Amino acid sequence: MIEKTNRINALFDFYEPLLTKKQMEYISLYYRDDFSLGEIAENYAVSRQAVYDNIKRTEKILEEYENKLHLYQAFIQRGQQIEALETYFAKNYPEDQKIQDMLNELEYEE
Amino acid sequence: MIEKTNRINALFDFYEPLLTKKQMEYISLYYRDDFSLGEIAENYAVSRQAVYDNIKRTEKILEEYENKLHLYQAFIQRGQQIEALETYFAKNYPEDQKIQDMLNELEYEE
């Protein structure tokens, strides 16, 4: 469950702008803020089932976007490559602070 | 017009998987392969106006995706940062081929 929560939160980070307001709110409350289905239902004055259906549908939409655009996958891959560069530079040019700064800029852009 | 063609082609590279088959085909024939509206219309046995409307709509969709996800903008920015790194390394560590290889890998991932 933690693994699924982390994945949905990661996909949400990338594809949030493509969701509707309601999809965005429900999935964020459920996965990011750890509200229960019942709490969300009460808050929006809808049935628990409606919240559940909406969230399941949004999960599917997020996975479909990832299948098409691979943003999360590319982000992971780029992170690994930058980490490899950082390790290489820290070992071979430990005195060069400018390199670390440039790499940090690259890393935190997303 | 060349500037617009380049931009639409770039956006198309990033967001093509989010388009319908017809949107994908029309915009690709028009902007990438330089077919005229009339030629596309004849080929698909539809009116020139239908092709025109579809392409205008697809251009709008591509710009909307870019407004939301900024993939093209991020790609440009990352390219500049990697280029700055390459210039720095070529100047300061010209003998280190491994760095150039690692940066090339980073650059051509997208």
Short mmCIF file of C-alpha atoms in Angstrom, two decimals:
data_model
loop_
_atom_site.label_atom_id
_atom_site.label_comp_id
_atom_site.label_asym_id
_atom_site.label_seq_id
_atom_site.Cartn_x
_atom_site.Cartn_y
_atom_site.Cartn_z
CA MET A 1 0.00 0.00 0.00
CA ILE A 2 2.86 2.39 0.80
CA GLU A 3 4.41 1.54 -2.56
CA LYS A 4 1.14 2.28 -4.33
CA THR A 5 0.68 5.53 -2.40
CA ASN A 6 4.16 6.64 -3.37
CA ARG A 7 3.59 5.82 -7.02
CA ILE A 8 0.24 7.59 -7.22
CA ASN A 9 1.69 10.63 -5.44
CA ALA A 10 4.61 10.69 -7.89
CA LEU A 11 2.33 10.40 -10.93
CA PHE A 12 0.10 13.07 -9.43
CA ASP A 13 3.12 15.40 -9.18
CA PHE A 14 3.62 15.13 -12.93
CA TYR A 15 0.08 14.94 -14.29
CA GLU A 16 -1.92 17.01 -11.80
CA PRO A 17 -2.49 19.83 -14.35
CA LEU A 18 -4.26 17.37 -16.66
CA LEU A 19 -6.88 16.35 -14.07
CA THR A 20 -10.21 18.00 -13.37
CA LYS A 21 -10.58 20.00 -10.16
CA LYS A 22 -12.59 17.26 -8.48
CA GLN A 23 -10.21 14.47 -9.52
CA MET A 24 -7.35 16.58 -8.24
CA GLU A 25 -9.00 17.23 -4.89
CA TYR A 26 -10.18 13.69 -4.14
CA ILE A 27 -6.95 11.96 -5.08
CA SER A 28 -4.86 14.53 -3.25
CA LEU A 29 -6.92 14.25 -0.06
CA TYR A 30 -6.85 10.46 -0.21
CA TYR A 31 -3.24 9.75 -1.15
CA ARG A 32 -1.32 12.84 -0.15
CA ASP A 33 -3.22 13.91 2.98
CA ASP A 34 -4.31 10.40 4.01
CA PHE A 35 -8.01 11.17 4.49
CA SER A 36 -10.36 8.18 4.45
CA LEU A 37 -13.00 7.69 1.76
CA GLY A 38 -15.66 8.33 4.41
CA GLU A 39 -14.10 11.62 5.47
CA ILE A 40 -13.84 12.87 1.89
CA ALA A 41 -17.44 11.78 1.18
CA GLU A 42 -18.69 13.63 4.23
CA ASN A 43 -16.71 16.74 3.38
CA TYR A 44 -18.14 16.90 -0.16
CA ALA A 45 -21.61 15.64 0.81
CA VAL A 46 -21.43 12.74 -1.67
CA SER A 47 -21.52 8.97 -1.21
CA ARG A 48 -18.46 7.00 -0.21
CA GLN A 49 -18.92 4.97 -3.38
CA ALA A 50 -18.82 8.11 -5.55
CA VAL A 51 -15.51 9.12 -3.99
CA TYR A 52 -14.14 5.60 -4.40
CA ASP A 53 -15.17 5.42 -8.08
CA ASN A 54 -13.70 8.84 -8.80
CA ILE A 55 -10.37 7.95 -7.18
CA LYS A 56 -10.12 4.57 -8.94
CA ARG A 57 -10.85 6.30 -12.26
CA THR A 58 -8.22 8.98 -11.57
CA GLU A 59 -5.61 6.33 -10.73
CA LYS A 60 -6.32 4.77 -14.11
CA ILE A 61 -6.05 8.15 -15.86
CA LEU A 62 -2.70 8.86 -14.17
CA GLU A 63 -1.33 5.47 -15.26
CA GLU A 64 -2.59 6.07 -18.81
CA TYR A 65 -0.76 9.41 -18.98
CA GLU A 66 2.40 7.74 -17.69
CA ASN A 67 2.04 4.99 -20.30
CA LYS A 68 1.88 7.66 -22.98
CA LEU A 69 4.36 10.29 -21.79
CA HIS A 70 6.68 8.39 -19.38
CA LEU A 71 7.49 11.55 -17.42
CA TYR A 72 7.96 9.80 -14.09
CA GLN A 73 10.08 7.08 -15.66
CA ALA A 74 12.25 9.67 -17.45
CA PHE A 75 12.60 11.62 -14.21
CA ILE A 76 13.85 8.52 -12.34
CA GLN A 77 16.29 7.72 -15.15
CA ARG A 78 17.62 11.26 -15.33
CA GLY A 79 18.03 11.29 -11.56
CA GLN A 80 20.18 8.17 -11.74
CA GLN A 81 22.34 9.61 -14.51
CA ILE A 82 22.88 12.84 -12.61
CA GLU A 83 23.72 10.87 -9.47
CA ALA A 84 26.29 8.91 -11.46
CA LEU A 85 27.82 12.19 -12.65
CA GLU A 86 27.87 13.55 -9.09
CA THR A 87 29.59 10.43 -7.79
CA TYR A 88 32.15 10.59 -10.59
CA PHE A 89 32.93 14.26 -9.98
CA ALA A 90 33.04 13.95 -6.19
CA LYS A 91 35.62 11.20 -6.64
CA ASN A 92 37.71 12.73 -9.43
CA TYR A 93 37.36 16.49 -8.92
CA PRO A 94 36.38 16.89 -5.27
CA GLU A 95 37.84 20.41 -5.13
CA ASP A 96 35.63 21.77 -7.92
CA GLN A 97 32.57 23.34 -6.27
CA LYS A 98 31.27 24.84 -9.51
CA ILE A 99 30.50 21.42 -10.94
CA GLN A 100 28.39 20.48 -7.93
CA ASP A 101 26.47 23.74 -8.23
CA MET A 102 25.78 23.19 -11.92
CA LEU A 103 24.61 19.65 -11.29
CA ASN A 104 22.36 20.72 -8.44
CA GLU A 105 20.70 23.19 -10.74
CA LEU A 106 20.11 20.42 -13.26
CA GLU A 107 18.69 18.10 -10.63
CA TYR A 108 16.13 20.33 -9.00
CA GLU A 109 14.71 21.81 -12.15
CA GLU A 110 11.74 19.50 -12.40
CA MET B 1 5.65 30.71 -40.65
CA ILE B 2 8.88 28.71 -40.30
CA GLU B 3 8.99 29.67 -36.65
CA LYS B 4 5.43 28.48 -36.14
CA THR B 5 6.11 25.26 -38.05
CA ASN B 6 9.13 24.58 -35.86
CA ARG B 7 7.18 25.21 -32.68
CA ILE B 8 4.23 23.02 -33.68
CA ASN B 9 6.59 20.24 -34.74
CA ALA B 10 8.41 20.50 -31.39
CA LEU B 11 5.17 20.42 -29.40
CA PHE B 12 4.00 17.52 -31.55
CA ASP B 13 7.17 15.60 -30.62
CA PHE B 14 6.23 15.84 -26.95
CA TYR B 15 2.45 15.54 -26.97
CA GLU B 16 1.77 13.29 -29.96
CA PRO B 17 0.68 10.36 -27.72
CA LEU B 18 -2.12 12.52 -26.30
CA LEU B 19 -3.72 13.25 -29.67
CA THR B 20 -6.34 11.20 -31.51
CA LYS B 21 -5.26 9.26 -34.58
CA LYS B 22 -6.85 11.77 -36.95
CA GLN B 23 -5.38 14.81 -35.17
CA MET B 24 -1.99 13.12 -35.27
CA GLU B 25 -2.23 12.34 -38.98
CA TYR B 26 -3.50 15.72 -40.19
CA ILE B 27 -1.06 17.83 -38.19
CA SER B 28 1.85 15.59 -39.07
CA LEU B 29 1.07 15.69 -42.79
CA TYR B 30 0.60 19.45 -42.73
CA TYR B 31 3.50 20.59 -40.55
CA ARG B 32 6.02 17.79 -40.72
CA ASP B 33 5.54 16.57 -44.28
CA ASP B 34 4.45 19.94 -45.74
CA PHE B 35 1.32 18.69 -47.50
CA SER B 36 -1.25 21.36 -48.40
CA LEU B 37 -4.73 21.45 -46.86
CA GLY B 38 -6.13 20.52 -50.28
CA GLU B 39 -3.89 17.49 -50.62
CA ILE B 40 -4.78 16.21 -47.16
CA ALA B 41 -8.50 16.81 -47.82
CA GLU B 42 -8.32 14.87 -51.09
CA ASN B 43 -6.42 12.03 -49.50
CA TYR B 44 -8.99 11.59 -46.72
CA ALA B 45 -12.01 12.42 -48.91
CA VAL B 46 -13.12 15.26 -46.61
CA SER B 47 -13.51 19.00 -47.16
CA ARG B 48 -10.56 21.37 -47.04
CA GLN B 49 -12.40 23.26 -44.29
CA ALA B 50 -12.70 20.11 -42.17
CA VAL B 51 -8.95 19.57 -42.38
CA TYR B 52 -8.27 23.22 -41.59
CA ASP B 53 -10.58 23.18 -38.53
CA ASN B 54 -9.06 19.98 -37.25
CA ILE B 55 -5.51 21.32 -37.58
CA LYS B 56 -6.35 24.66 -35.91
CA ARG B 57 -8.00 22.76 -33.05
CA THR B 58 -4.98 20.46 -32.68
CA GLU B 59 -2.61 23.44 -32.57
CA LYS B 60 -4.69 24.81 -29.70
CA ILE B 61 -4.65 21.46 -27.90
CA LEU B 62 -0.85 21.22 -28.24
CA GLU B 63 -0.42 24.73 -26.80
CA GLU B 64 -2.78 23.88 -23.95
CA TYR B 65 -0.75 20.80 -23.05
CA GLU B 66 2.43 22.88 -23.14
CA ASN B 67 0.80 25.50 -20.89
CA LYS B 68 0.01 22.78 -18.39
CA LEU B 69 3.07 20.52 -18.55
CA HIS B 70 5.86 22.75 -19.98
CA LEU B 71 7.71 19.76 -21.44
CA TYR B 72 9.14 21.64 -24.41
CA GLN B 73 10.18 24.58 -22.23
CA ALA B 74 11.85 22.25 -19.71
CA PHE B 75 13.60 20.43 -22.56
CA ILE B 76 15.05 23.71 -23.90
CA GLN B 77 16.16 24.76 -20.42
CA ARG B 78 17.77 21.41 -19.68
CA GLY B 79 19.55 21.52 -23.02
CA GLN B 80 21.07 24.89 -22.15
CA GLN B 81 22.23 23.66 -18.75
CA ILE B 82 23.82 20.57 -20.23
CA GLU B 83 25.49 22.70 -22.89
CA ALA B 84 26.90 24.94 -20.14
CA LEU B 85 28.28 21.85 -18.40
CA GLU B 86 29.80 20.59 -21.66
CA THR B 87 31.47 23.94 -22.32
CA TYR B 88 32.83 24.02 -18.77
CA PHE B 89 34.25 20.51 -18.97
CA ALA B 90 35.67 20.93 -22.45
CA LYS B 91 37.54 23.97 -21.16
CA ASN B 92 38.66 22.66 -17.75
CA TYR B 93 38.97 18.90 -18.25
CA PRO B 94 39.47 18.45 -22.00
CA GLU B 95 41.28 15.16 -21.51
CA ASP B 96 38.42 13.46 -19.69
CA GLN B 97 36.41 11.56 -22.31
CA LYS B 98 34.23 9.82 -19.74
CA ILE B 99 32.54 13.09 -18.77
CA GLN B 100 31.59 13.85 -22.36
CA ASP B 101 30.12 10.37 -22.72
CA MET B 102 28.06 10.73 -19.55
CA LEU B 103 26.76 14.12 -20.65
CA ASN B 104 25.88 12.85 -24.12
CA GLU B 105 23.82 10.11 -22.52
CA LEU B 106 21.99 12.71 -20.46
CA GLU B 107 21.36 14.92 -23.47
CA TYR B 108 19.91 12.44 -25.90
CA GLU B 109 17.62 10.70 -23.50
CA GLU B 110 14.51 12.63 -24.45
#
